[in-house]
Amino acid sequence: MTTLALSKAITAGLRKAMEDDPKVVLIGEDIGKLGGVFRVTEGLQKDFGEHRVIDSPLAESGIVGTSIGMAVRGYRPVVEIQFDAFIFPAYDQIVTQLAKLHNRTLGQENVPVVIRVPYGGGIGSPEHHSESPEAVFAHHAGLRIISPSTPHDAYWMIQEAIKSPDPVMYFEPKRRYWMRGDVDMDNRGLDVHSAQVVTEGTDVTLLSYGPLMPPAADAVAAAAEEGTSIELIDLRSLNPIDFDTIEASVKKTGRLVIAHEAPVFLGLGSEIAARITERCFFHLEAPVLRVGGFHTPYPGSKLEHHYLPDLDRILDGVDRALAY
């Protein structure tokens, strides 16, 4: 067992993938000599060379387009997008080319591209640096989307993403980059697309992922002090979604609260709420409730603590569910 920060667990996972497969190539802005703005690729160019850790021009559409061509030629490119909202210049390449090429060629072409996206707020950054656009991409068929919340998952999930024959968007909760935890280098654990029951409970199911998992865990502990038993689930895979694990939990507890940092309006929680209502209608003791960001542009850093869902807002969601 090794203890690593989440960012360094990703670094270790990238290193292992590059050692195992010489066709794995990293490409992005300032990822080489600088090691990326969050230093996730630090030291990799020195060890693997400039032909495998490529400092690109500032052109997200060009970066993704180049990676698609490399994938078709047999490489496994891993793209770094510096910050979440910087991805939109590459939106066309991702949703009209990357997501559809396998289908368009009737399965003859695989495009094993991984797009790493540091996402979410909480680091005091300026505009366009704190978005949560995961639902925008989950809407488009053809993209696998995963988000680790622990160093262990960060280490293993990046390797599984790189091995996948399909394009994978790997959303990294950047305000958790410095969170440390144990990494079992010998045992992957759950399949990359399985949700994880983190804490078992009986009164209400709390579902979250990525950056909100720490306050969700705090909510479990705080509620337990008042006699409420929360079952906590880490979604982990945002597309496909492991509805079976969620359904089994909700049939046990009768209640579901979904918490994510992205806006509640048309966020990932909307689809989950609709599906679970269909699948668990006669087991629900309360409507499925959602906790998330507001339907506004992400605010300046001095106001982001008002925007971001926190322990109190999650507990309020739990209380509302129990009040029915």
C-alpha atoms as one frame of an Amber mdcrd trajectory, in Angstrom:
protein
   0.000   0.000   0.000   1.324   3.454  -0.981   0.071   6.854   0.203  -0.200
   9.470  -2.560  -1.920  12.749  -3.307  -4.636  12.351  -5.929  -2.609  14.316
  -8.502   0.473  12.188  -7.934  -1.618   9.031  -8.173  -2.589  10.147 -11.693
   1.092  10.809 -12.427   1.959   7.306 -11.255  -0.839   5.832 -13.361   0.341
   7.695 -16.463   3.913   6.547 -15.840   2.833   2.917 -15.510   0.781   3.101
 -18.710   3.703   4.644 -20.609   6.071   1.963 -19.331   3.670  -0.806 -20.331
   2.851   0.482 -23.821   5.233   2.517 -26.012   2.246   3.701 -28.063   0.949
   5.818 -25.151   1.678   9.480 -25.932   0.823  12.570 -23.873  -0.050  15.866
 -25.542  -1.132  19.223 -24.121  -0.212  22.788 -23.283   2.830  23.122 -20.978
   2.735  19.454 -19.968   6.393  18.788 -20.803   9.041  20.988 -19.251   6.565
  22.621 -16.841   4.756  19.382 -15.990   1.327  20.962 -16.490  -0.237  23.774
 -14.488  -1.028  21.302 -11.695   2.264  19.375 -12.178   0.417  16.141 -12.948
   2.836  15.285 -15.794   5.903  16.498 -13.916   9.039  14.501 -14.759   7.455
  12.451 -17.533   9.025  14.336 -20.443  12.432  14.023 -18.820  12.004  10.261
 -18.505  10.176   9.453 -21.763  11.349  12.194 -24.112   9.757  15.032 -26.071
   8.365  12.649 -28.700   6.099  11.001 -26.090   5.297  13.982 -23.851   4.494
  16.715 -26.330   4.167  20.414 -25.525   1.453  21.607 -27.890   0.464  25.050
 -29.161  -2.385  26.797 -27.371  -5.095  25.311 -29.600  -7.491  22.823 -28.015
  -9.245  21.976 -31.280  -5.890  21.236 -32.885  -4.757  19.159 -29.905  -7.836
  16.921 -29.989  -7.841  16.747 -33.796  -4.198  15.684 -33.788  -4.903  13.061
 -31.130  -7.702  11.581 -33.234  -5.318  11.191 -36.172  -2.695   9.617 -33.914
  -5.252   7.152 -32.538  -6.290   6.085 -36.031  -2.598   5.427 -36.761  -2.288
   3.086 -33.784  -1.213   5.349 -30.921  -2.974   5.874 -27.589  -2.904   9.632
 -27.044  -3.698  11.173 -23.659  -4.759  14.807 -23.993  -4.568  17.296 -21.136
  -7.013  20.201 -21.156  -5.530  22.808 -18.803  -8.849  23.904 -17.288 -12.422
  22.665 -17.719 -13.905  25.535 -19.753 -10.889  25.582 -22.091 -12.364  22.427
 -23.618 -15.066  24.210 -25.600 -12.859  25.239 -28.546 -12.442  21.458 -29.020
 -16.158  20.683 -28.588 -16.698  20.170 -32.312 -13.778  17.735 -32.601 -14.951
  15.786 -29.543 -18.663  15.399 -30.281 -18.702  15.279 -34.100 -15.474  13.342
 -34.701 -14.123  11.569 -31.637 -17.483  10.362 -30.307 -18.788   9.235 -33.692
 -15.852   7.875 -35.699 -16.221   4.268 -34.511 -19.913   4.261 -35.401 -19.384
   6.127 -38.664 -16.880   3.506 -39.875 -19.169   0.621 -38.851 -16.687  -0.414
 -36.171 -13.637  -0.490 -38.427 -11.857   2.362 -36.648 -11.165   2.599 -32.921
 -10.137   5.942 -31.456  -8.584   5.200 -28.042  -8.129   8.840 -27.020  -8.195
   9.887 -23.352  -9.053  13.505 -22.572  -8.015  14.590 -19.082 -10.154  17.451
 -17.767  -9.379  19.144 -14.423 -12.869  20.304 -13.431 -14.835  22.062 -10.730
 -14.247  25.048  -8.482 -12.908  25.745  -5.047  -9.370  26.867  -5.924  -9.911
  30.639  -6.171  -9.376  30.824  -9.923 -10.722  33.384 -12.443 -13.484  33.043
 -15.028 -13.479  29.940 -17.280 -11.383  27.969 -14.786 -14.051  26.399 -12.540
 -16.729  24.777 -14.697 -18.366  21.347 -14.393 -19.311  20.437 -17.975 -19.603
  16.668 -17.550 -23.324  16.521 -18.444 -22.674  18.361 -21.726 -20.480  15.497
 -22.894 -22.503  12.698 -21.291 -25.361  13.753 -23.589 -23.384  12.574 -26.620
 -23.259   8.839 -27.316 -19.820   7.381 -27.950 -17.884   8.871 -25.033 -17.047
   7.021 -21.843 -16.837   9.454 -18.896 -15.265   8.676 -15.534 -14.288  10.715
 -12.486 -12.157   9.455  -9.585 -12.615  10.785  -6.072  -9.761   8.944  -4.339
  -6.058   8.477  -5.093  -6.618   4.730  -5.468  -9.241   5.245  -8.155  -7.178
   7.996  -9.777  -4.243   5.594 -10.202  -6.220   2.692 -11.611  -8.899   4.518
 -13.585  -6.408   6.480 -15.711  -4.759   3.204 -16.703  -8.109   1.598 -17.524
  -9.048   4.659 -19.579  -5.840   4.409 -21.604  -6.400   0.691 -22.262  -9.962
   1.254 -23.468 -10.580   0.936 -27.224 -13.139   3.744 -26.892 -12.629   7.469
 -26.292 -12.678   8.287 -22.581 -13.134  11.635 -20.865 -11.345  11.550 -17.517
 -12.672  14.302 -15.248 -10.260  15.138 -12.435 -11.605  17.014  -9.360  -8.888
  19.648  -9.232  -9.646  20.985  -5.747  -8.933  17.443  -4.514  -5.544  17.140
  -6.253  -3.788  17.560  -2.901  -5.996  15.073  -1.003  -3.919  12.110   0.120
  -4.978   8.506   0.435  -3.877   4.892   0.177  -3.254   3.327  -3.229  -3.101
  -0.441  -3.603  -0.724  -0.846  -6.529  -1.518  -4.566  -6.818  -5.316  -4.652
  -6.623  -7.517  -2.554  -8.912 -10.721  -3.225  -7.016 -14.031  -2.394  -8.692
 -14.520  -2.280 -12.436 -14.038   1.244 -13.759 -17.728   1.611 -14.681 -19.151
   0.328 -11.383 -20.495   2.596  -8.666 -19.114   2.002  -5.182 -21.101   1.744
  -1.974 -18.735   3.657   0.306 -20.856   3.483   3.467 -23.855   1.256   4.023
 -27.009   2.755   5.523 -30.743   2.246   5.882 -32.581   5.599   5.916 -31.544
   7.447   2.761 -29.181   6.949  -0.171 -26.761   9.797  -0.899 -25.177   9.665
  -4.353 -22.242  11.834  -5.398 -18.974  11.771  -7.328 -15.678  13.582  -7.850
 -15.151  16.802  -5.874 -18.231  16.456  -3.640 -17.346  13.092  -2.153 -15.504
  14.562   0.896 -18.461  16.750   2.020 -20.799  13.849   1.258 -18.745  11.657
   3.597 -18.892  14.426   6.216 -22.687  14.438   5.824 -22.795  10.709   6.580
 -20.843  11.256   9.796 -22.868  14.314  10.850 -26.198  12.585  10.212 -25.080
   9.514  12.166 -24.607  11.695  15.246 -28.321  12.526  15.031 -29.376   8.934
  14.453 -29.802   9.021  10.669 -28.230   6.211   8.657 -27.052   7.321   5.199
 -25.921   4.929   2.492 -23.219   6.749   0.506 -22.493   5.843  -3.119 -19.609
   7.126  -5.234 -20.879   7.091  -8.826 -17.337   6.946 -10.355 -18.577   6.353
 -13.912 -20.707   9.145 -15.385 -21.291   7.361 -18.694 -22.227   4.566 -18.612
 -23.996   4.885 -15.257 -24.275   1.902 -12.934 -28.026   2.168 -12.327 -28.207
  -1.347 -10.877 -26.155  -0.405  -7.800 -28.189   2.768  -7.279 -31.464   0.900
  -7.718 -30.517  -1.775  -5.177 -29.653   0.893  -2.621 -32.809   2.943  -3.175
 -35.015  -0.148  -2.891 -33.449  -0.631   0.533 -33.596   2.964   1.812 -36.623
   4.346  -0.054 -34.988   7.729  -0.557 -32.336   9.216  -2.846 -30.433  12.509
  -2.678 -28.054  13.302  -5.557 -25.285  15.839  -4.960 -22.970  17.242  -7.601
 -21.043  20.460  -8.060 -22.520  21.185 -11.498 -25.753  23.187 -11.726 -28.866
  21.237 -10.734 -30.699  22.419 -13.881 -30.214  19.686 -16.517 -27.238  18.335
 -14.595 -26.346  14.643 -14.432 -28.660  14.307 -11.447 -31.675  15.013 -13.669
 -31.168  11.840 -15.709 -30.419   9.761 -12.628 -33.532  11.065 -10.849 -35.733
  10.242 -13.849 -34.316   6.737 -14.307 -34.505   5.840 -10.605 -38.069   7.155
 -10.400 -38.970   4.805 -13.261 -37.153   1.831 -11.783 -38.011   2.336  -8.099
 -41.402   4.083  -8.209 -43.145   1.732  -5.779 -40.187   1.740  -3.377 -39.725
   5.499  -3.053 -40.895   7.143   0.168 -39.998  10.615  -1.151 -39.220  12.221
  -4.516 -35.618  11.986  -5.654 -33.959  15.243  -4.590 -30.960  17.024  -6.099
 -28.320  19.258  -4.526 -25.928  21.194  -6.750 -24.727  24.469  -8.127 -27.016
  27.300  -9.165 -28.180  27.963 -12.732 -25.867  30.959 -13.076 -22.423  31.548
 -14.563 -19.761  30.404 -12.124 -19.024  33.400  -9.857 -15.748  35.119  -9.088
 -13.517  33.478  -6.530 -14.677  35.722  -3.664 -18.214  34.403  -4.071 -17.615
  30.781  -5.000 -18.176  29.541  -1.446 -21.805  30.698  -1.829 -22.127  28.767
  -5.101 -20.481  25.466  -4.233 -22.660  22.836  -2.521 -21.328  22.172   0.969
 -22.059  20.047   4.019 -25.042  22.171   5.099 -26.725  22.043   1.692 -26.237
  18.285   1.449 -27.664  17.768   4.940 -30.593  20.022   4.036 -31.290  17.723
   1.077 -31.207  14.708   3.377 -33.543  16.413   5.848 -35.995  17.307   3.068
 -36.019  13.706   1.861 -36.667  12.397   5.376 -39.449  14.924   5.965 -41.801
  13.293   3.430
